[in-house]
Amino acid sequence: MISRSGIGVFPGVVVAKAAVFRHTPLDVEHRLSDDPEMEKMAFEEARSSVLDDLHAIKPSTKEDADILSVYESMLSDPDYLSLIRDNITRGRYTASWAVEAATEKYTAALAALGDAYFAERISDIKDAENRLLSAIAGISSSITLAEPSIIVADYLLPSELMQMDRSCVLGLLLDSGSQTSHIAILAHSDEIPAILGLGSFSGETEDGATVAMDARDGIAIIDPDEKTIRSFRARKGIALRNEKELKKEATLPAVTLDGHRIHLMCNVEGLEGIDGAIAAGAEGIGLFRTEFLVLHGFHGDDEVYGKAASAMGGYGPVTFRTYDLGGDKMADGMAREEENPVLGWRAVRFCMERKDLFRSQLVSILKASALSPSVRLMFPMISGSEELLEVLDYLEEVKADCRKEGIAFDENMKIGTMIETPSAAITADILADHVDFMSIGTNDLVQYTIAVDRGNERIAHLYRPLHPAVIRLLKYVVDAAKAKGVTVSVCGEMAGQAEYAPLLVGLGFDELSMTAHSVLEVRRRIRSLEWESCADFADRILSLPDATSIEKALKEFNNGKT
Ligand code: PEP
Ligand code: MG
């Protein structure tokens, strides 16, 4: 029995079989083999199992089909194959070393051609190599779930989770990732118990082993004994009872003890989230992350936006954020090699270059606005007023085309900007002149303010939402927005964590957006707070010098000590 702890991102207790999956194979064995025949057999078996896996995949886009054909041609290339077989029989390399050495030679030859097309294929070839190396090591490199299981993996891309049969995913245990990584956000909104940042857990777990997890406490156990299994079952019972109690409060308003009303909205990634938002008593969709539709390979935006607006419109605004593609949210075939993707070709920067995609999305949102006055449009990752004005001008251009083409839309549709960069926060007073509302994406704002990658578990301890720089920016934005009469909300993960509610309410936020599950927890917390004491508390926090003292003060406040 091995116990490990990590970062719990969506609560839940599960005991089930592990389906182990690794993108990066375990270490390549750089040694001479005593048994080249056995190594050759290991290679041939791995090659045919990878080919079988590839044949079983049904590509949904042309880009997917292109990548599959690169994999297949590589695995059937006579020069590449004879290089590997030679490395094994004459060089006496282990199978994995033979593959690694042959791939290196092959990709070096391609790189030397200096051709952009071949250079781009190198990452596909490395991917095919990974599949071969994983198969040699006996580890699955494609996620096909034969039965409901806990996925144990080194990491998981949002697009990979989206391609799985979700009814078979009982939980996620990942070596990497942190609270605000996009895979965590997806696990939260899909209500999949998940623990991230578990170190080398996927290397320690045998495929098919029994695993117990309690994601609220961030504990995962490999091969639990009978006593541990019984205690996890008891924990599960308690968690389910709590959940039931929370759901009973879904119809109550989020109002503080002294009568201050806070509007709780939902973040969703697709139509699937709408029912959950209504059931949790959300007063609208504060953030519809539309890029997940693209990652899902879905191209019927008109239909999705229209349905979301009609279904949710009676409850409050439905805020479509334009595609925030880039970083870890790139669909196959769109990716561009970048040194720093989160500082790179992302969100509106990507959209303003890919106007084919952007224009059609804007038209779809405009069409949805004709169906319901609740539709709002919001731009992500704005870094300042020039960028904002550029996208607003482009929106005006698209609106003018719609008028010419007789496409109906709501001329008064509300337009907003996200505040996710320090530059946007510091110029919030200027941005406020051009929009109807602002929404603070604290996940990115924290990452960019204190220069800590939100998805990197190695530095997760440095990701401190309560850093005074972040708190001061929040305060500055809320004051600037209110002075200009512009609505302001928080839609990052901070909004959905009940322990931050006193601070956000005290700073002056009247609108928070989060996953459906968090709406239930945050509502309960708000109903236990006094607005006056939250405001005093926030004032006091603003004079504290560092994250540690603010964390301590918040803990004391939450424990009723101040
Ligand atoms: C954020 O950055 O806080 C946000 C809500 O956007 P995302 O998490 O999708 O980057
Ligand atoms: Mg963001």
Coordinates of C-alpha atoms and ligand atoms in Angstrom, one line a residue:
M1 CA 0.0 0.0 0.0
I2 CA 1.5 3.3 -1.1
S3 CA -0.1 6.7 -0.1
R4 CA 0.6 10.0 -1.9
S5 CA -0.8 13.4 -1.5
G6 CA -1.5 16.1 -4.2
I7 CA -3.8 19.0 -5.0
G8 CA -7.5 18.0 -4.7
V9 CA -9.4 20.0 -7.4
F10 CA -12.9 18.5 -7.2
P11 CA -14.1 16.6 -4.2
G12 CA -15.2 13.0 -4.2
V13 CA -14.2 9.6 -2.8
V14 CA -13.6 6.7 -5.2
V15 CA -12.2 3.2 -4.9
A16 CA -11.7 1.6 -8.3
K17 CA -9.3 0.1 -10.8
A18 CA -6.6 2.3 -12.3
A19 CA -6.2 2.8 -16.0
V20 CA -2.6 4.0 -16.3
F21 CA -1.7 6.2 -19.2
R22 CA 1.6 8.0 -19.9
H23 CA 2.5 10.4 -22.7
T24 CA 6.2 10.3 -21.8
P25 CA 7.5 6.8 -21.7
L26 CA 9.5 5.7 -18.7
D27 CA 13.3 5.9 -19.0
V28 CA 14.9 4.5 -22.2
E29 CA 17.3 1.6 -21.3
H30 CA 20.7 2.7 -22.7
R31 CA 22.4 -0.7 -22.4
L32 CA 23.6 -3.5 -24.6
S33 CA 21.1 -6.4 -24.5
D34 CA 22.0 -10.1 -23.8
D35 CA 19.1 -11.2 -25.9
P36 CA 18.7 -9.3 -29.2
E37 CA 16.0 -11.8 -30.4
M38 CA 13.8 -10.9 -27.5
E39 CA 14.4 -7.2 -28.0
K40 CA 13.4 -7.6 -31.7
M41 CA 10.2 -9.4 -30.7
A42 CA 9.4 -6.6 -28.2
F43 CA 9.8 -4.0 -30.9
E44 CA 7.7 -5.9 -33.5
E45 CA 4.9 -6.5 -31.0
A46 CA 5.0 -2.9 -29.9
R47 CA 4.9 -1.7 -33.5
S48 CA 1.9 -3.9 -34.4
S49 CA 0.0 -2.9 -31.2
V50 CA 0.6 0.8 -32.0
L51 CA -0.6 0.3 -35.6
D52 CA -3.7 -1.5 -34.3
D53 CA -4.4 1.4 -31.9
L54 CA -4.0 3.9 -34.8
H55 CA -6.3 2.0 -37.1
A56 CA -9.0 2.0 -34.4
I57 CA -9.0 5.9 -34.2
K58 CA -11.7 7.6 -36.3
P59 CA -10.3 11.1 -37.2
S60 CA -12.9 13.8 -36.8
T61 CA -11.0 16.5 -38.7
K62 CA -8.7 16.7 -41.7
E63 CA -5.9 17.7 -39.4
D64 CA -6.4 14.6 -37.2
A65 CA -6.4 12.4 -40.4
D66 CA -3.1 14.1 -41.5
I67 CA -1.4 13.4 -38.2
L68 CA -2.6 9.8 -38.2
S69 CA -1.2 9.3 -41.7
V70 CA 2.2 10.7 -40.6
Y71 CA 2.2 8.2 -37.7
E72 CA 1.3 5.3 -40.0
S73 CA 3.8 6.2 -42.7
M74 CA 6.5 6.5 -40.2
L75 CA 5.8 3.1 -38.6
S76 CA 5.9 1.5 -42.1
D77 CA 8.9 3.4 -43.5
P78 CA 11.4 0.8 -44.7
D79 CA 14.5 3.0 -43.9
Y80 CA 13.3 3.8 -40.4
L81 CA 12.4 0.2 -39.7
S82 CA 15.6 -1.2 -41.0
L83 CA 17.6 1.3 -38.9
I84 CA 15.8 0.1 -35.7
R85 CA 16.2 -3.6 -36.6
D86 CA 19.9 -3.0 -37.4
N87 CA 20.4 -1.2 -34.1
I88 CA 19.0 -4.2 -32.3
T89 CA 20.6 -7.1 -34.2
R90 CA 24.0 -5.6 -35.0
G91 CA 24.3 -2.9 -32.3
R92 CA 22.7 -5.1 -29.6
Y93 CA 20.7 -2.1 -28.4
T94 CA 17.6 -2.6 -26.2
A95 CA 14.4 -2.2 -28.2
S96 CA 13.6 1.2 -26.7
W97 CA 17.2 2.5 -27.2
A98 CA 17.1 1.3 -30.8
V99 CA 13.8 3.2 -31.4
E100 CA 15.2 6.4 -29.8
A101 CA 18.4 6.3 -31.7
A102 CA 16.7 5.7 -35.1
T103 CA 14.2 8.4 -34.4
E104 CA 16.9 10.9 -33.6
K105 CA 18.7 10.2 -36.8
Y106 CA 15.4 10.4 -38.8
T107 CA 14.3 13.7 -37.3
A108 CA 17.8 15.2 -37.6
A109 CA 17.7 14.4 -41.4
L110 CA 14.3 16.0 -41.7
A111 CA 15.4 19.1 -39.8
A112 CA 18.4 19.5 -42.0
L113 CA 16.1 19.9 -45.1
G114 CA 15.2 23.3 -43.7
D115 CA 11.6 22.9 -44.9
A116 CA 8.8 24.3 -42.7
Y117 CA 6.4 21.5 -43.5
F118 CA 8.9 18.8 -42.5
A119 CA 9.9 20.8 -39.4
E120 CA 6.3 20.8 -38.3
R121 CA 6.1 17.0 -38.8
I122 CA 8.9 16.4 -36.3
S123 CA 6.6 16.8 -33.3
D124 CA 4.2 14.2 -34.9
I125 CA 7.1 11.9 -35.4
K126 CA 8.2 12.3 -31.8
D127 CA 4.6 11.6 -30.8
A128 CA 4.7 8.3 -32.8
E129 CA 8.1 7.5 -31.1
N130 CA 6.4 8.0 -27.7
R131 CA 3.7 5.6 -28.6
L132 CA 6.3 3.0 -29.7
L133 CA 8.4 3.5 -26.5
S134 CA 5.3 3.3 -24.3
A135 CA 4.2 0.1 -26.0
I136 CA 7.6 -1.4 -25.5
A137 CA 7.4 -0.5 -21.8
G138 CA 3.9 -2.1 -21.7
I139 CA 2.2 1.2 -21.0
S140 CA -0.9 2.3 -22.8
S141 CA -0.4 5.5 -24.8
S142 CA -4.0 5.9 -26.0
I143 CA -6.9 6.2 -23.7
T144 CA -9.5 3.6 -24.4
L145 CA -11.4 2.6 -21.3
A146 CA -12.8 -0.9 -21.3
E147 CA -14.6 -0.3 -18.0
P148 CA -15.2 2.5 -15.5
S149 CA -11.8 3.4 -14.0
I150 CA -9.7 6.0 -12.3
I151 CA -7.4 7.6 -14.9
V152 CA -3.9 7.7 -13.7
A153 CA -1.6 9.7 -16.0
D154 CA 1.4 11.9 -16.1
Y155 CA -0.7 14.7 -17.5
L156 CA -3.9 15.1 -19.5
L157 CA -4.8 17.7 -22.0
P158 CA -8.3 19.1 -22.0
S159 CA -8.8 17.8 -25.5
E160 CA -7.9 14.3 -24.4
L161 CA -10.4 14.3 -21.5
M162 CA -13.0 15.6 -23.9
Q163 CA -12.5 12.6 -26.2
M164 CA -13.0 10.0 -23.5
D165 CA -16.2 8.2 -22.7
R166 CA -17.0 10.3 -19.6
S167 CA -19.2 7.7 -18.1
C168 CA -16.1 5.5 -17.7
V169 CA -14.0 8.2 -16.0
L170 CA -14.5 7.8 -12.2
G171 CA -11.7 10.0 -11.2
L172 CA -8.4 11.6 -12.3
L173 CA -5.0 11.2 -10.6
L174 CA -2.4 13.1 -12.5
D175 CA 1.3 13.6 -11.8
S176 CA 1.2 17.2 -12.9
G177 CA -1.2 20.2 -12.9
S178 CA -2.5 22.5 -10.3
Q179 CA -5.7 24.1 -9.0
T180 CA -6.2 26.5 -11.9
S181 CA -4.8 24.5 -14.8
H182 CA -7.4 24.0 -17.5
I183 CA -7.6 20.3 -16.9
A184 CA -8.6 21.1 -13.2
I185 CA -11.2 23.5 -14.4
L186 CA -12.7 20.9 -16.7
A187 CA -12.7 18.2 -14.0
H188 CA -14.5 20.7 -11.7
S189 CA -17.2 21.6 -14.2
D190 CA -17.7 17.9 -15.2
E191 CA -17.7 17.0 -11.5
I192 CA -15.0 14.4 -11.8
P193 CA -13.1 13.8 -8.5
A194 CA -9.5 14.8 -9.3
I195 CA -6.2 15.1 -7.6
L196 CA -3.3 16.8 -9.5
G197 CA 0.3 17.3 -8.8
L198 CA 0.9 13.8 -7.5
G199 CA 4.6 13.7 -8.6
S200 CA 5.5 10.3 -10.0
F201 CA 2.3 8.5 -9.1
S202 CA 1.7 7.2 -12.7
G203 CA 5.1 5.6 -12.6
E204 CA 4.3 3.8 -9.3
T205 CA 0.9 2.5 -10.3
E206 CA 0.4 -0.7 -12.2
D207 CA -2.3 -0.7 -14.9
G208 CA -5.4 -2.4 -13.4
A209 CA -4.3 -2.0 -9.7
T210 CA -6.9 -0.9 -7.2
V211 CA -6.6 2.7 -6.2
A212 CA -8.5 4.7 -3.5
M213 CA -8.8 8.4 -3.7
D214 CA -10.3 11.2 -1.5
A215 CA -10.0 14.3 -3.6
R216 CA -11.2 16.7 -0.8
D217 CA -8.1 15.8 1.2
G218 CA -5.9 15.2 -1.9
I219 CA -5.0 11.6 -0.9
A220 CA -4.5 8.8 -3.3
I221 CA -3.6 5.2 -2.2
I222 CA -2.3 2.4 -4.4
D223 CA -3.3 -1.1 -3.4
P224 CA -5.3 -0.1 -0.3
D225 CA -5.8 -2.8 2.3
E226 CA -9.3 -3.9 3.4
K227 CA -9.4 -1.6 6.4
T228 CA -8.5 1.4 4.2
I229 CA -11.1 0.5 1.6
R230 CA -13.7 0.4 4.4
S231 CA -12.7 3.8 5.7
F232 CA -12.9 5.3 2.2
R233 CA -16.4 3.9 1.8
A234 CA -17.4 5.6 5.0
R235 CA -15.9 8.9 3.8
K236 CA -17.9 8.5 0.6
G237 CA -21.1 8.1 2.6
I238 CA -20.4 11.3 4.5
A239 CA -19.5 13.2 1.3
L240 CA -22.7 12.2 -0.4
R241 CA -24.9 13.2 2.6
N242 CA -23.2 16.7 2.6
E243 CA -23.8 17.0 -1.1
K244 CA -27.5 16.3 -0.7
E245 CA -27.8 18.9 2.1
L246 CA -26.1 21.5 -0.1
K247 CA -28.4 20.9 -3.0
K248 CA -31.5 21.5 -0.8
E249 CA -30.3 25.2 -0.5
A250 CA -30.2 25.8 -4.3
T251 CA -33.4 27.9 -4.2
L252 CA -32.2 30.3 -1.5
P253 CA -30.8 33.7 -2.4
A254 CA -27.1 34.5 -1.8
V255 CA -27.7 37.2 0.7
T256 CA -25.5 38.1 3.7
L257 CA -26.9 38.2 7.2
D258 CA -27.2 42.0 6.9
G259 CA -29.1 41.9 3.6
H260 CA -26.4 42.5 1.0
R261 CA -27.2 40.6 -2.2
I262 CA -24.5 38.8 -4.2
H263 CA -25.3 37.4 -7.6
L264 CA -23.9 34.0 -8.2
M265 CA -23.4 32.9 -11.8
C266 CA -21.9 29.8 -13.5
N267 CA -18.9 29.1 -15.6
V268 CA -19.6 26.5 -18.3
E269 CA -17.7 24.9 -21.2
G270 CA -20.6 23.7 -23.3
L271 CA -24.3 23.1 -23.3
E272 CA -23.9 20.2 -20.9
G273 CA -23.2 22.7 -18.1
I274 CA -26.5 24.6 -18.4
D275 CA -28.7 22.1 -16.6
G276 CA -26.3 22.0 -13.7
A277 CA -26.2 25.8 -13.5
I278 CA -30.1 26.0 -13.4
A279 CA -30.2 23.2 -10.8
A280 CA -27.6 25.0 -8.6
G281 CA -29.8 28.2 -8.7
A282 CA -27.3 30.2 -10.7
E283 CA -28.4 33.6 -11.9
G284 CA -26.9 33.4 -15.3
I285 CA -23.7 32.3 -17.1
G286 CA -20.9 34.6 -16.1
L287 CA -18.4 32.8 -18.4
F288 CA -19.0 30.4 -21.3
R289 CA -15.6 29.2 -22.3
T290 CA -16.4 28.8 -26.0
E291 CA -13.0 27.5 -27.0
F292 CA -13.9 24.1 -25.5
L293 CA -16.4 23.7 -28.3
V294 CA -13.5 23.9 -30.7
L295 CA -11.4 21.5 -28.7
H296 CA -14.3 19.1 -28.8
G297 CA -14.2 19.3 -32.6
F298 CA -17.6 20.8 -32.6
H299 CA -18.4 23.3 -35.3
G300 CA -22.1 24.2 -34.8
D301 CA -21.6 27.4 -32.8
D302 CA -24.9 28.9 -34.0
E303 CA -26.9 26.1 -32.6
V304 CA -25.0 25.9 -29.3
Y305 CA -25.1 29.6 -28.5
G306 CA -28.8 29.8 -29.5
K307 CA -29.7 26.9 -27.3
A308 CA -27.7 28.2 -24.3
A309 CA -29.3 31.6 -24.6
S310 CA -32.8 30.2 -24.8
A311 CA -32.3 27.7 -22.0
M312 CA -30.5 30.0 -19.6
G313 CA -31.8 33.4 -20.7
G314 CA -34.8 33.4 -18.3
Y315 CA -32.4 33.2 -15.3
G316 CA -29.9 36.0 -16.2
P317 CA -27.1 36.9 -18.6
V318 CA -25.4 34.4 -20.8
T319 CA -21.8 35.6 -21.3
F320 CA -20.0 34.1 -24.3
R321 CA -16.3 34.7 -24.1
T322 CA -14.7 34.6 -27.5
Y323 CA -12.2 31.8 -28.2
D324 CA -9.4 31.8 -25.7
L325 CA -7.4 29.4 -27.8
G326 CA -3.7 29.0 -27.2
G327 CA -1.5 28.0 -24.3
D328 CA -2.7 24.5 -23.3
K329 CA -6.0 25.0 -25.3
M330 CA -5.0 24.3 -28.9
A331 CA -6.8 21.9 -31.1
D332 CA -4.8 19.5 -33.2
G333 CA -3.4 21.1 -36.3
M334 CA -3.6 24.7 -34.8
A335 CA -0.6 24.5 -32.6
R336 CA 2.4 26.5 -33.4
E337 CA 5.7 25.8 -31.7
E338 CA 6.3 28.6 -29.2
E339 CA 8.9 29.2 -26.4
N340 CA 6.3 30.7 -24.1
P341 CA 2.8 29.8 -25.3
V342 CA 1.0 31.5 -22.4
L343 CA 2.7 34.8 -23.3
G344 CA 2.3 34.1 -27.0
W345 CA -0.3 33.4 -29.6
R346 CA -3.4 33.2 -27.4
A347 CA -7.0 34.4 -27.3
V348 CA -7.6 37.7 -29.2
R349 CA -4.1 37.7 -30.5
F350 CA -4.9 34.3 -32.1
C351 CA -8.4 35.4 -33.2
M352 CA -7.3 38.6 -34.9
E353 CA -4.9 36.5 -37.0
R354 CA -7.4 33.8 -37.6
K355 CA -10.3 36.0 -38.7
D356 CA -11.9 33.0 -40.5
L357 CA -12.7 31.5 -37.1
F358 CA -13.2 34.8 -35.3
R359 CA -15.7 36.3 -37.7
S360 CA -17.8 33.2 -37.8
Q361 CA -17.9 33.1 -34.0
L362 CA -18.9 36.7 -33.7
V363 CA -21.7 36.2 -36.2
S364 CA -22.9 33.2 -34.2
I365 CA -22.9 35.2 -31.0
L366 CA -24.7 38.1 -32.7
K367 CA -27.3 35.7 -34.1
A368 CA -27.9 34.3 -30.6
S369 CA -28.4 37.8 -29.3
A370 CA -31.5 38.1 -31.5
L371 CA -33.0 35.2 -29.6
S372 CA -32.5 36.5 -26.1
P373 CA -31.6 39.9 -24.7
S374 CA -29.6 38.0 -22.1
V375 CA -26.7 37.4 -24.5
R376 CA -23.4 39.2 -23.6
L377 CA -20.1 39.0 -25.4
M378 CA -16.7 39.2 -23.7
F379 CA -13.1 39.4 -24.9
P380 CA -10.4 37.4 -23.2
M381 CA -6.7 38.3 -22.4
I382 CA -7.0 42.0 -23.3
S383 CA -3.8 43.7 -22.4
G384 CA -4.8 47.4 -22.9
S385 CA -7.1 49.9 -24.5
E386 CA -5.5 49.7 -28.0
E387 CA -6.0 46.0 -28.2
L388 CA -9.6 46.4 -26.9
L389 CA -10.4 49.1 -29.4
E390 CA -9.0 46.9 -32.2
V391 CA -11.3 44.0 -31.4
L392 CA -14.2 46.4 -30.8
D393 CA -13.6 47.9 -34.2
Y394 CA -13.6 44.5 -35.7
L395 CA -16.8 43.6 -34.0
E396 CA -18.3 46.8 -35.5
E397 CA -17.1 45.7 -39.0
V398 CA -18.8 42.3 -38.5
K399 CA -22.0 43.9 -37.2
A400 CA -22.1 46.2 -40.3
D401 CA -21.7 43.1 -42.5
C402 CA -24.6 41.4 -40.6
R403 CA -26.8 44.4 -41.2
K404 CA -26.0 44.3 -44.9
E405 CA -26.7 40.6 -45.0
G406 CA -30.0 41.0 -43.1
I407 CA -28.7 39.0 -40.1
A408 CA -30.7 40.0 -37.1
F409 CA -29.0 40.8 -33.8
D410 CA -29.5 42.8 -30.6
E411 CA -28.0 46.3 -31.3
N412 CA -27.8 46.7 -27.5
M413 CA -26.0 43.5 -26.7
K414 CA -23.7 44.2 -23.7
I415 CA -20.0 44.0 -24.4
G416 CA -17.4 43.2 -21.8
T417 CA -13.7 42.6 -21.3
M418 CA -11.9 40.2 -19.1
I419 CA -9.3 41.5 -16.8
E420 CA -6.6 38.8 -16.8
T421 CA -3.4 40.7 -17.3
P422 CA -1.8 43.2 -14.8
S423 CA -1.7 45.8 -17.6
A424 CA -5.5 45.5 -18.0
A425 CA -6.1 45.7 -14.3
I426 CA -3.9 48.8 -13.9
T427 CA -5.7 50.5 -16.8
A428 CA -9.2 49.3 -15.8
D429 CA -10.4 52.9 -15.5
I430 CA -9.5 53.4 -19.2
L431 CA -11.0 50.1 -20.3
A432 CA -14.2 50.8 -18.4
D433 CA -14.9 53.7 -20.9
H434 CA -15.3 51.2 -23.7
V435 CA -17.3 48.4 -22.2
D436 CA -20.5 47.6 -20.3
F437 CA -19.0 45.1 -17.9
M438 CA -15.7 43.6 -16.8
S439 CA -14.9 40.2 -15.4
I440 CA -11.7 39.4 -13.6
G441 CA -10.0 36.1 -14.5
T442 CA -8.0 35.6 -11.4
N443 CA -6.5 32.4 -12.7
D444 CA -4.5 34.3 -15.3
L445 CA -4.2 37.5 -13.3
V446 CA -2.4 35.7 -10.4
Q447 CA -0.1 33.9 -12.9
Y448 CA 0.9 37.0 -14.8
T449 CA 1.1 39.3 -11.7
I450 CA 3.5 37.1 -9.7
A451 CA 5.0 35.3 -12.7
V452 CA 4.1 31.8 -11.6
D453 CA 2.8 29.4 -14.2
R454 CA -0.7 28.4 -13.1
G455 CA -0.3 24.8 -14.5
N456 CA 3.1 23.9 -13.1
E457 CA 2.8 21.7 -9.9
R458 CA 6.5 22.2 -9.1
I459 CA 5.9 25.9 -8.3
A460 CA 2.3 25.5 -7.1
H461 CA 3.3 26.6 -3.6
L462 CA 4.3 29.9 -5.1
Y463 CA 0.9 30.5 -6.8
R464 CA -0.6 32.7 -4.1
P465 CA -3.9 34.3 -4.9
L466 CA -3.6 36.2 -1.7
H467 CA -0.3 38.0 -2.7
P468 CA -0.8 41.7 -1.8
A469 CA -0.2 42.7 -5.4
V470 CA -3.2 40.6 -6.5
I471 CA -5.4 42.0 -3.7
R472 CA -4.4 45.5 -4.6
L473 CA -5.2 44.9 -8.2
L474 CA -8.6 43.5 -7.4
K475 CA -9.4 46.5 -5.2
Y476 CA -8.2 48.9 -7.9
V477 CA -10.4 47.2 -10.6
V478 CA -13.5 47.1 -8.4
D479 CA -13.2 50.7 -7.5
A480 CA -12.4 51.8 -11.1
A481 CA -15.4 49.9 -12.4
K482 CA -17.8 51.2 -9.8
A483 CA -16.6 54.8 -10.4
K484 CA -17.5 54.4 -14.1
G485 CA -20.8 52.6 -13.5
V486 CA -19.6 49.4 -15.1
T487 CA -20.5 46.0 -13.6
V488 CA -17.6 44.0 -12.4
S489 CA -17.3 40.4 -11.4
V490 CA -14.8 37.7 -10.7
C491 CA -14.9 34.5 -12.8
G492 CA -11.6 32.9 -11.9
E493 CA -11.3 29.9 -9.5
M494 CA -11.0 32.3 -6.6
A495 CA -14.7 33.1 -6.9
G496 CA -15.6 29.4 -6.5
Q497 CA -13.6 28.7 -3.4
A498 CA -15.8 29.4 -0.4
E499 CA -12.9 30.5 1.8
Y500 CA -12.3 33.5 -0.4
A501 CA -15.9 34.7 -0.3
P502 CA -15.4 37.1 2.8
L503 CA -12.5 38.8 1.0
L504 CA -14.2 39.2 -2.4
V505 CA -17.5 40.4 -0.8
G506 CA -15.6 42.8 1.4
L507 CA -13.6 44.2 -1.5
G508 CA -17.0 45.1 -3.1
F509 CA -17.7 42.4 -5.7
D510 CA -21.5 41.9 -6.1
E511 CA -21.2 39.3 -8.8
L512 CA -19.2 36.0 -8.8
S513 CA -19.0 33.3 -11.4
M514 CA -18.0 29.7 -10.8
T515 CA -18.8 26.0 -11.5
A516 CA -22.3 24.8 -10.5
H517 CA -20.9 22.8 -7.6
S518 CA -19.1 25.9 -6.2
V519 CA -22.3 27.9 -6.4
L520 CA -23.8 25.7 -3.8
E521 CA -20.8 26.0 -1.4
V522 CA -20.3 29.7 -1.9
R523 CA -24.0 30.5 -1.4
R524 CA -23.9 28.7 1.9
R525 CA -20.8 30.7 3.0
I526 CA -22.3 34.0 1.9
R527 CA -25.4 33.4 3.8
S528 CA -23.3 33.0 7.0
L529 CA -21.4 36.4 6.5
E530 CA -22.0 39.9 7.6
W531 CA -21.3 42.4 4.8
E532 CA -20.1 45.1 7.2
S533 CA -17.5 42.8 8.9
C534 CA -16.3 41.6 5.5
A535 CA -15.8 45.2 4.3
D536 CA -13.8 46.0 7.5
F537 CA -11.8 42.8 7.1
A538 CA -10.9 43.7 3.4
D539 CA -9.8 47.1 4.5
R540 CA -7.5 45.6 7.1
I541 CA -6.1 43.0 4.6
L542 CA -5.1 45.8 2.2
S543 CA -2.5 47.0 4.7
L544 CA -0.9 43.6 5.3
P545 CA 2.6 43.2 3.8
D546 CA 2.7 39.7 2.4
A547 CA 0.7 36.6 1.3
T548 CA 1.5 34.7 4.5
S549 CA 0.0 37.3 6.8
I550 CA -3.1 37.7 4.5
E551 CA -3.6 33.9 4.4
K552 CA -3.3 33.8 8.2
A553 CA -5.8 36.6 8.6
L554 CA -8.3 35.0 6.2
K555 CA -8.0 31.7 8.0
E556 CA -8.7 33.3 11.3
F557 CA -11.6 35.2 9.9
N558 CA -13.0 31.9 8.4
N559 CA -12.5 30.2 11.8
G560 CA -14.5 33.0 13.5
K561 CA -11.5 34.3 15.4
T562 CA -11.8 38.0 14.2
Ligands
PEP1 C1 -9.2 33.1 -15.6 O1 -8.1 33.3 -16.2 O2 -9.4 33.3 -14.4 C2 -10.3 32.7 -16.4 C3 -11.5 32.6 -15.9 O3 -10.1 32.2 -17.7 P1 -9.4 30.7 -18.0 O4 -9.3 30.0 -16.7 O5 -10.3 30.1 -19.0 O6 -8.1 31.1 -18.5
MG2 MG -7.9 33.2 -18.3

